[in-house]
PDB file of C-alpha atoms in Angstrom:
ATOM      1  CA  THR X 143     -49.085 -47.889  16.375  1.00  0.00           C
ATOM      2  CA  LEU X 144     -46.979 -47.665  13.466  1.00  0.00           C
ATOM      3  CA  TRP X 145     -44.212 -45.735  15.270  1.00  0.00           C
ATOM      4  CA  LYS X 146     -44.036 -48.617  17.966  1.00  0.00           C
ATOM      5  CA  ILE X 147     -43.632 -51.007  15.223  1.00  0.00           C
ATOM      6  CA  MET X 148     -40.852 -49.143  13.608  1.00  0.00           C
ATOM      7  CA  TRP X 149     -38.885 -48.424  16.751  1.00  0.00           C
ATOM      8  CA  THR X 150     -39.337 -52.038  17.965  1.00  0.00           C
ATOM      9  CA  ALA X 151     -37.895 -53.191  14.547  1.00  0.00           C
ATOM     10  CA  LEU X 152     -35.102 -50.832  14.672  1.00  0.00           C
ATOM     11  CA  ALA X 153     -34.309 -51.885  18.438  1.00  0.00           C
ATOM     12  CA  LEU X 154     -33.847 -55.247  17.007  1.00  0.00           C
ATOM     13  CA  VAL X 155     -31.715 -54.724  14.320  1.00  0.00           C
ATOM     14  CA  LEU X 156     -29.363 -52.414  16.307  1.00  0.00           C
ATOM     15  CA  ALA X 157     -29.327 -55.256  19.028  1.00  0.00           C
ATOM     16  CA  PHE X 158     -28.452 -57.895  16.535  1.00  0.00           C
ATOM     17  CA  CYS X 159     -25.649 -55.620  15.039  1.00  0.00           C
ATOM     18  CA  ARG X 160     -24.259 -54.147  18.205  1.00  0.00           C
ATOM     19  CA  GLY X 161     -21.857 -56.924  19.030  1.00  0.00           C
ATOM     20  CA  ALA X 162     -20.364 -56.980  15.407  1.00  0.00           C
ATOM     21  CA  LEU X 163     -20.331 -53.120  15.378  1.00  0.00           C
ATOM     22  CA  SER X 164     -18.406 -52.860  18.784  1.00  0.00           C
ATOM     23  CA  LEU X 165     -16.064 -55.529  17.767  1.00  0.00           C
ATOM     24  CA  ASP X 166     -15.051 -53.720  14.803  1.00  0.00           C
ATOM     25  CA  LYS X 167     -14.336 -50.587  16.616  1.00  0.00           C
ATOM     26  CA  LEU X 168     -12.275 -52.273  18.930  1.00  0.00           C
ATOM     27  CA  ASN X 169     -10.064 -53.944  16.650  1.00  0.00           C
ATOM     28  CA  MET X 170      -9.671 -51.899  13.566  1.00  0.00           C
ATOM     29  CA  CYS X 171      -7.209 -49.949  11.299  1.00  0.00           C
ATOM     30  CA  MET X 172      -7.999 -46.599  10.003  1.00  0.00           C
ATOM     31  CA  ASP X 173      -8.163 -45.631   6.303  1.00  0.00           C
ATOM     32  CA  ALA X 174      -4.899 -43.771   6.025  1.00  0.00           C
ATOM     33  CA  LYS X 175      -1.881 -43.736   4.061  1.00  0.00           C
ATOM     34  CA  HIS X 176       0.309 -46.785   5.411  1.00  0.00           C
ATOM     35  CA  HIS X 177      -2.307 -48.508   7.618  1.00  0.00           C
ATOM     36  CA  LYS X 178      -3.151 -52.218   6.840  1.00  0.00           C
ATOM     37  CA  VAL X 179      -6.746 -52.955   5.923  1.00  0.00           C
ATOM     38  CA  GLU X 180      -7.345 -54.963   9.034  1.00  0.00           C
ATOM     39  CA  PRO X 181      -5.127 -55.396  12.141  1.00  0.00           C
ATOM     40  CA  GLY X 182      -3.071 -58.681  12.750  1.00  0.00           C
ATOM     41  CA  PRO X 183       0.107 -60.143  14.235  1.00  0.00           C
ATOM     42  CA  GLU X 184       3.331 -59.213  12.494  1.00  0.00           C
ATOM     43  CA  GLY X 185       6.374 -61.416  13.031  1.00  0.00           C
ATOM     44  CA  TYR X 186       8.969 -58.428  13.446  1.00  0.00           C
ATOM     45  CA  LEU X 187       8.207 -54.880  14.218  1.00  0.00           C
ATOM     46  CA  TYR X 188      11.331 -52.447  14.748  1.00  0.00           C
ATOM     47  CA  ARG X 189      12.366 -51.169  18.152  1.00  0.00           C
ATOM     48  CA  GLN X 190       9.829 -48.912  19.704  1.00  0.00           C
ATOM     49  CA  CYS X 191       7.250 -50.102  17.379  1.00  0.00           C
ATOM     50  CA  GLU X 192       7.563 -53.935  18.859  1.00  0.00           C
ATOM     51  CA  PRO X 193       5.037 -53.778  21.621  1.00  0.00           C
ATOM     52  CA  TRP X 194       2.219 -54.076  19.002  1.00  0.00           C
ATOM     53  CA  ARG X 195       3.721 -57.077  17.200  1.00  0.00           C
ATOM     54  CA  ASP X 196       0.895 -59.282  18.483  1.00  0.00           C
ATOM     55  CA  ASN X 197      -1.730 -57.287  16.791  1.00  0.00           C
ATOM     56  CA  ALA X 198      -0.995 -54.338  14.511  1.00  0.00           C
ATOM     57  CA  CYS X 199      -2.154 -52.019  11.847  1.00  0.00           C
ATOM     58  CA  CYS X 200       1.414 -51.398  10.695  1.00  0.00           C
ATOM     59  CA  THR X 201       3.713 -53.445   8.775  1.00  0.00           C
ATOM     60  CA  SER X 202       7.401 -54.321   9.468  1.00  0.00           C
ATOM     61  CA  ASN X 203       8.704 -51.749   6.945  1.00  0.00           C
ATOM     62  CA  THR X 204       6.480 -48.937   8.432  1.00  0.00           C
ATOM     63  CA  SER X 205       7.909 -49.675  11.796  1.00  0.00           C
ATOM     64  CA  THR X 206      11.507 -49.459  10.637  1.00  0.00           C
ATOM     65  CA  ALA X 207      10.703 -46.169   8.817  1.00  0.00           C
ATOM     66  CA  ALA X 208       9.330 -44.652  11.851  1.00  0.00           C
ATOM     67  CA  HIS X 209      12.409 -44.528  13.407  1.00  0.00           C
ATOM     68  CA  ASP X 210      14.211 -42.554  10.503  1.00  0.00           C
ATOM     69  CA  ASP X 211      14.985 -38.732  10.830  1.00  0.00           C
ATOM     70  CA  ASN X 212      13.110 -38.308   7.475  1.00  0.00           C
ATOM     71  CA  SER X 213      11.540 -41.281   6.287  1.00  0.00           C
ATOM     72  CA  TYR X 214       9.527 -42.268   3.344  1.00  0.00           C
ATOM     73  CA  LEU X 215       6.305 -42.319   5.563  1.00  0.00           C
ATOM     74  CA  TYR X 216       5.654 -38.610   5.175  1.00  0.00           C
ATOM     75  CA  ASN X 217       9.000 -37.135   4.247  1.00  0.00           C
ATOM     76  CA  PHE X 218       8.752 -35.224   7.738  1.00  0.00           C
ATOM     77  CA  ASN X 219      11.817 -33.700   8.903  1.00  0.00           C
ATOM     78  CA  TRP X 220      12.194 -33.707  12.780  1.00  0.00           C
ATOM     79  CA  ASN X 221      15.415 -31.369  12.527  1.00  0.00           C
ATOM     80  CA  HIS X 222      13.664 -28.373  11.020  1.00  0.00           C
ATOM     81  CA  CYS X 223      14.974 -26.056  13.749  1.00  0.00           C
ATOM     82  CA  GLY X 224      18.267 -27.753  14.189  1.00  0.00           C
ATOM     83  CA  ALA X 225      18.928 -31.316  15.403  1.00  0.00           C
ATOM     84  CA  MET X 226      16.085 -32.616  17.719  1.00  0.00           C
ATOM     85  CA  SER X 227      17.556 -34.048  20.909  1.00  0.00           C
ATOM     86  CA  GLU X 228      17.499 -37.750  20.972  1.00  0.00           C
ATOM     87  CA  GLN X 229      15.105 -37.744  24.331  1.00  0.00           C
ATOM     88  CA  CYS X 230      12.624 -35.694  22.559  1.00  0.00           C
ATOM     89  CA  LYS X 231      12.820 -37.675  19.214  1.00  0.00           C
ATOM     90  CA  LYS X 232      12.112 -40.855  21.311  1.00  0.00           C
ATOM     91  CA  HIS X 233       8.362 -39.505  22.001  1.00  0.00           C
ATOM     92  CA  PHE X 234       7.895 -38.739  18.130  1.00  0.00           C
ATOM     93  CA  ILE X 235       8.867 -42.210  17.331  1.00  0.00           C
ATOM     94  CA  GLN X 236       6.443 -43.508  20.021  1.00  0.00           C
ATOM     95  CA  ASP X 237       3.853 -41.228  18.759  1.00  0.00           C
ATOM     96  CA  THR X 238       4.374 -42.362  15.273  1.00  0.00           C
ATOM     97  CA  CYS X 239       4.203 -46.180  16.167  1.00  0.00           C
ATOM     98  CA  PHE X 240       1.150 -45.612  18.278  1.00  0.00           C
ATOM     99  CA  TYR X 241      -0.532 -43.822  15.441  1.00  0.00           C
ATOM    100  CA  GLU X 242       0.398 -46.210  12.621  1.00  0.00           C
ATOM    101  CA  CYS X 243       0.324 -49.772  14.692  1.00  0.00           C
ATOM    102  CA  SER X 244      -2.475 -49.246  17.203  1.00  0.00           C
ATOM    103  CA  PRO X 245      -5.450 -51.315  16.422  1.00  0.00           C
ATOM    104  CA  HIS X 246      -7.618 -49.883  19.215  1.00  0.00           C
ATOM    105  CA  LEU X 247      -8.400 -46.483  18.063  1.00  0.00           C
ATOM    106  CA  GLY X 248     -11.872 -47.116  16.682  1.00  0.00           C
ATOM    107  CA  PRO X 249     -13.812 -44.741  19.136  1.00  0.00           C
ATOM    108  CA  TRP X 250     -11.872 -41.805  18.043  1.00  0.00           C
ATOM    109  CA  ILE X 251     -11.452 -42.314  14.055  1.00  0.00           C
ATOM    110  CA  GLN X 252     -13.249 -39.687  11.922  1.00  0.00           C
ATOM    111  CA  GLN X 253     -13.653 -39.071   8.250  1.00  0.00           C
ATOM    112  CA  THR X 254     -11.367 -36.557   6.739  1.00  0.00           C
ATOM    113  CA  ASP X 255     -10.998 -34.904   3.328  1.00  0.00           C
ATOM    114  CA  GLN X 256      -7.324 -34.870   3.205  1.00  0.00           C
ATOM    115  CA  SER X 257      -5.566 -35.807   0.009  1.00  0.00           C
ATOM    116  CA  TRP X 258      -3.471 -38.508   1.722  1.00  0.00           C
ATOM    117  CA  ARG X 259      -5.666 -40.183   4.042  1.00  0.00           C
ATOM    118  CA  LYS X 260      -9.578 -40.742   4.474  1.00  0.00           C
ATOM    119  CA  GLU X 261      -9.746 -40.999   8.084  1.00  0.00           C
ATOM    120  CA  ARG X 262      -7.806 -39.471  11.221  1.00  0.00           C
ATOM    121  CA  ILE X 263      -8.236 -39.562  14.985  1.00  0.00           C
ATOM    122  CA  LEU X 264      -9.628 -36.871  17.002  1.00  0.00           C
ATOM    123  CA  ASP X 265      -9.496 -36.259  20.784  1.00  0.00           C
ATOM    124  CA  VAL X 266      -7.681 -39.284  21.851  1.00  0.00           C
ATOM    125  CA  PRO X 267      -7.480 -39.145  25.630  1.00  0.00           C
ATOM    126  CA  LEU X 268      -3.829 -39.543  26.587  1.00  0.00           C
ATOM    127  CA  CYS X 269      -2.435 -40.330  29.898  1.00  0.00           C
ATOM    128  CA  GLN X 270      -1.183 -37.332  31.956  1.00  0.00           C
ATOM    129  CA  GLU X 271       2.478 -39.233  32.410  1.00  0.00           C
ATOM    130  CA  ASP X 272       2.729 -39.458  28.588  1.00  0.00           C
ATOM    131  CA  CYS X 273       1.918 -35.770  27.685  1.00  0.00           C
ATOM    132  CA  HIS X 274       4.172 -34.460  30.800  1.00  0.00           C
ATOM    133  CA  SER X 275       7.150 -36.703  29.935  1.00  0.00           C
ATOM    134  CA  TRP X 276       7.002 -36.024  26.186  1.00  0.00           C
ATOM    135  CA  TRP X 277       6.767 -32.141  27.077  1.00  0.00           C
ATOM    136  CA  GLU X 278       9.495 -32.443  29.586  1.00  0.00           C
ATOM    137  CA  ASP X 279      12.029 -34.186  27.255  1.00  0.00           C
ATOM    138  CA  CYS X 280      11.522 -31.640  24.498  1.00  0.00           C
ATOM    139  CA  LYS X 281      11.324 -28.581  26.483  1.00  0.00           C
ATOM    140  CA  ASN X 282      14.981 -27.448  25.650  1.00  0.00           C
ATOM    141  CA  ASP X 283      14.355 -28.137  21.946  1.00  0.00           C
ATOM    142  CA  PHE X 284      13.059 -25.673  19.066  1.00  0.00           C
ATOM    143  CA  THR X 285      10.290 -25.481  16.722  1.00  0.00           C
ATOM    144  CA  CYS X 286       8.619 -22.915  14.474  1.00  0.00           C
ATOM    145  CA  LYS X 287       5.031 -23.950  14.208  1.00  0.00           C
ATOM    146  CA  THR X 288       2.264 -24.754  16.793  1.00  0.00           C
ATOM    147  CA  ASP X 289       0.360 -27.154  14.415  1.00  0.00           C
ATOM    148  CA  TRP X 290       2.624 -29.576  12.665  1.00  0.00           C
ATOM    149  CA  HIS X 291      -0.103 -30.845  10.399  1.00  0.00           C
ATOM    150  CA  LYS X 292      -0.147 -27.953   8.352  1.00  0.00           C
ATOM    151  CA  GLY X 293       1.456 -24.631   7.056  1.00  0.00           C
ATOM    152  CA  TRP X 294       4.771 -26.011   6.211  1.00  0.00           C
ATOM    153  CA  ASP X 295       6.950 -25.105   3.360  1.00  0.00           C
ATOM    154  CA  TRP X 296       7.066 -28.399   1.145  1.00  0.00           C
ATOM    155  CA  SER X 297       8.823 -26.699  -1.857  1.00  0.00           C
ATOM    156  CA  SER X 298      11.918 -28.856  -1.379  1.00  0.00           C
ATOM    157  CA  GLY X 299      10.094 -32.109  -1.081  1.00  0.00           C
ATOM    158  CA  THR X 300      10.262 -32.035   2.798  1.00  0.00           C
ATOM    159  CA  ASN X 301       8.776 -29.740   5.640  1.00  0.00           C
ATOM    160  CA  LYS X 302      10.666 -26.480   6.155  1.00  0.00           C
ATOM    161  CA  CYS X 303       9.561 -23.491   8.326  1.00  0.00           C
ATOM    162  CA  PRO X 304       7.485 -21.029   6.577  1.00  0.00           C
ATOM    163  CA  LYS X 305       9.085 -17.786   5.586  1.00  0.00           C
ATOM    164  CA  ASP X 306       6.984 -15.624   8.180  1.00  0.00           C
ATOM    165  CA  SER X 307       7.864 -17.902  11.204  1.00  0.00           C
ATOM    166  CA  ARG X 308      11.097 -18.119  13.223  1.00  0.00           C
ATOM    167  CA  CYS X 309      12.732 -21.154  15.603  1.00  0.00           C
ATOM    168  CA  SER X 310      11.634 -20.543  19.150  1.00  0.00           C
ATOM    169  CA  LYS X 311      12.229 -22.580  22.311  1.00  0.00           C
ATOM    170  CA  TRP X 312       9.621 -25.276  22.846  1.00  0.00           C
ATOM    171  CA  THR X 313       8.177 -23.817  25.683  1.00  0.00           C
ATOM    172  CA  GLU X 314       7.528 -20.645  23.917  1.00  0.00           C
ATOM    173  CA  ILE X 315       5.441 -22.437  21.293  1.00  0.00           C
ATOM    174  CA  TYR X 316       4.192 -24.901  24.073  1.00  0.00           C
ATOM    175  CA  PRO X 317       3.885 -23.329  27.295  1.00  0.00           C
ATOM    176  CA  THR X 318       2.187 -26.333  28.956  1.00  0.00           C
ATOM    177  CA  PRO X 319       1.946 -30.139  28.321  1.00  0.00           C
ATOM    178  CA  GLN X 320      -1.484 -29.661  27.475  1.00  0.00           C
ATOM    179  CA  SER X 321      -0.872 -27.051  24.719  1.00  0.00           C
ATOM    180  CA  MET X 322       1.640 -29.324  23.018  1.00  0.00           C
ATOM    181  CA  CYS X 323      -0.289 -32.703  23.216  1.00  0.00           C
ATOM    182  CA  GLU X 324      -3.479 -31.099  21.901  1.00  0.00           C
ATOM    183  CA  GLN X 325      -2.101 -28.564  19.243  1.00  0.00           C
ATOM    184  CA  ILE X 326       0.755 -30.416  17.650  1.00  0.00           C
ATOM    185  CA  TRP X 327      -1.240 -32.729  15.609  1.00  0.00           C
ATOM    186  CA  SER X 328      -4.567 -30.651  15.057  1.00  0.00           C
ATOM    187  CA  ASN X 329      -6.246 -32.130  18.260  1.00  0.00           C
ATOM    188  CA  SER X 330      -5.656 -35.686  17.432  1.00  0.00           C
ATOM    189  CA  TYR X 331      -5.018 -35.958  21.073  1.00  0.00           C
ATOM    190  CA  ARG X 332      -6.808 -34.679  24.193  1.00  0.00           C
ATOM    191  CA  TYR X 333      -4.836 -33.900  27.407  1.00  0.00           C
ATOM    192  CA  THR X 334      -6.184 -35.853  30.455  1.00  0.00           C
ATOM    193  CA  THR X 335      -5.425 -35.917  34.159  1.00  0.00           C
ATOM    194  CA  TYR X 336      -5.951 -39.565  34.193  1.00  0.00           C
ATOM    195  CA  SER X 337      -3.027 -41.822  35.084  1.00  0.00           C
ATOM    196  CA  LYS X 338      -1.773 -44.768  33.416  1.00  0.00           C
ATOM    197  CA  THR X 339      -3.591 -47.104  36.155  1.00  0.00           C
ATOM    198  CA  SER X 340      -6.725 -45.518  35.642  1.00  0.00           C
ATOM    199  CA  GLY X 341      -8.026 -47.384  32.619  1.00  0.00           C
ATOM    200  CA  ARG X 342      -9.436 -44.105  31.106  1.00  0.00           C
ATOM    201  CA  CYS X 343      -6.601 -42.930  28.819  1.00  0.00           C
ATOM    202  CA  MET X 344      -4.724 -44.177  26.085  1.00  0.00           C
ATOM    203  CA  GLN X 345      -0.926 -45.070  26.612  1.00  0.00           C
ATOM    204  CA  LEU X 346       1.459 -44.132  23.823  1.00  0.00           C
ATOM    205  CA  TRP X 347       3.726 -46.934  24.756  1.00  0.00           C
ATOM    206  CA  PHE X 348       3.653 -49.980  27.044  1.00  0.00           C
ATOM    207  CA  ASN X 349       5.355 -53.158  28.066  1.00  0.00           C
ATOM    208  CA  GLY X 350       3.622 -56.737  27.870  1.00  0.00           C
ATOM    209  CA  THR X 351      -0.346 -56.776  26.963  1.00  0.00           C
ATOM    210  CA  ASN X 352      -1.811 -53.807  25.237  1.00  0.00           C
ATOM    211  CA  PRO X 353      -3.765 -51.842  27.988  1.00  0.00           C
ATOM    212  CA  ASN X 354      -5.391 -49.741  25.411  1.00  0.00           C
ATOM    213  CA  LYS X 355      -7.989 -52.294  24.202  1.00  0.00           C
ATOM    214  CA  LYS X 356      -9.880 -51.861  27.559  1.00  0.00           C
ATOM    215  CA  VAL X 357      -9.723 -48.118  27.439  1.00  0.00           C
ATOM    216  CA  ALA X 358     -11.174 -48.302  23.932  1.00  0.00           C
ATOM    217  CA  GLU X 359     -13.964 -50.622  25.181  1.00  0.00           C
ATOM    218  CA  TYR X 360     -14.699 -48.161  27.990  1.00  0.00           C
ATOM    219  CA  TYR X 361     -15.191 -45.239  25.865  1.00  0.00           C
ATOM    220  CA  LEU X 362     -17.070 -47.214  23.317  1.00  0.00           C
ATOM    221  CA  ASN X 363     -19.579 -48.473  25.893  1.00  0.00           C
ATOM    222  CA  ASN X 364     -19.826 -45.249  27.715  1.00  0.00           C
ATOM    223  CA  GLY X 365     -19.971 -42.656  24.858  1.00  0.00           C
ATOM    224  CA  ASN X 366     -17.147 -40.946  23.374  1.00  0.00           C
ATOM    225  CA  ASN X 367     -19.223 -39.119  20.322  1.00  0.00           C
ATOM    226  CA  PRO X 368     -20.594 -35.735  20.635  1.00  0.00           C
ATOM    227  CA  LYS X 369     -22.859 -36.641  17.611  1.00  0.00           C
ATOM    228  CA  PRO X 370     -26.810 -36.360  18.385  1.00  0.00           C
ATOM    229  CA  VAL X 371     -28.392 -39.548  19.305  1.00  0.00           C
ATOM    230  CA  TRP X 372     -30.569 -39.696  16.149  1.00  0.00           C
ATOM    231  CA  ALA X 373     -27.313 -39.184  14.089  1.00  0.00           C
ATOM    232  CA  ASN X 374     -25.529 -42.380  15.923  1.00  0.00           C
ATOM    233  CA  ILE X 375     -28.864 -44.499  15.273  1.00  0.00           C
ATOM    234  CA  ILE X 376     -28.872 -43.810  11.638  1.00  0.00           C
ATOM    235  CA  SER X 377     -25.014 -44.373  11.268  1.00  0.00           C
ATOM    236  CA  ALA X 378     -25.323 -47.495  13.185  1.00  0.00           C
ATOM    237  CA  LEU X 379     -28.302 -48.670  11.165  1.00  0.00           C
ATOM    238  CA  PHE X 380     -26.583 -47.949   8.041  1.00  0.00           C
ATOM    239  CA  LEU X 381     -23.415 -49.839   8.976  1.00  0.00           C
ATOM    240  CA  CYS X 382     -25.449 -52.760  10.183  1.00  0.00           C
ATOM    241  CA  VAL X 383     -27.575 -53.111   7.150  1.00  0.00           C
ATOM    242  CA  THR X 384     -24.471 -52.818   4.820  1.00  0.00           C
ATOM    243  CA  SER X 385     -22.828 -55.500   6.765  1.00  0.00           C
ATOM    244  CA  LEU X 386     -26.014 -57.810   6.598  1.00  0.00           C
ATOM    245  CA  ILE X 387     -26.110 -57.154   2.664  1.00  0.00           C
ATOM    246  CA  LEU X 388     -22.486 -57.850   2.434  1.00  0.00           C
ATOM    247  CA  THR X 389     -22.593 -60.936   4.501  1.00  0.00           C
ATOM    248  CA  GLY X 390     -25.733 -62.297   2.919  1.00  0.00           C
ATOM    249  CA  ASN X 391     -27.614 -62.653   6.256  1.00  0.00           C
TER     250      ASN X 391
END
């Protein structure tokens, strides 16, 4: 029947493209403010961004700016409620390096309509150790907002607490590691109970070979997108046909 022919043709096209599509999602940079178009090696990355030097979506300049208290990257001031402690700041630098440099966030990249970026990450599963150590090292610091992505007073050119807010202890704003990890960047991260040895969660920092590629591959192969099946098929087919046209195949 006609339907059988159509479904067979669709299956063949998707099978032909699956390898290329999967490879792209396992090694790609999001369309955002400071990301490179494609990941690749960097001869030098600064301090806490250094583990990504073999394959990075960030440049050397971005890695250096990630360590500044108020860098040109986003004009974001960590010290909006007094000086942030060094042990707390270390985690935000790691978080920045992870966001800017990681080439393995493909399964969680989503389109967005924000003026400063066209894509963002959503619900990246973080290892439990990373969330807990981040929260533990910041629990004596202060902040005035739950979601740091929005609602700041930018009238001075850098973020200040809005008028109707007050600086409170970290544990009042974020009573648990889960609340911090999931709320601070508008659900960019998802809290998990997985450990770093599980292969089921992303590590914000690492030594040696990047362990996050295998994690991304697991979620890509086992499903990480709540879209209906038909939406995934249409999206994959569109990307595939576009790729074939552009490459002339």
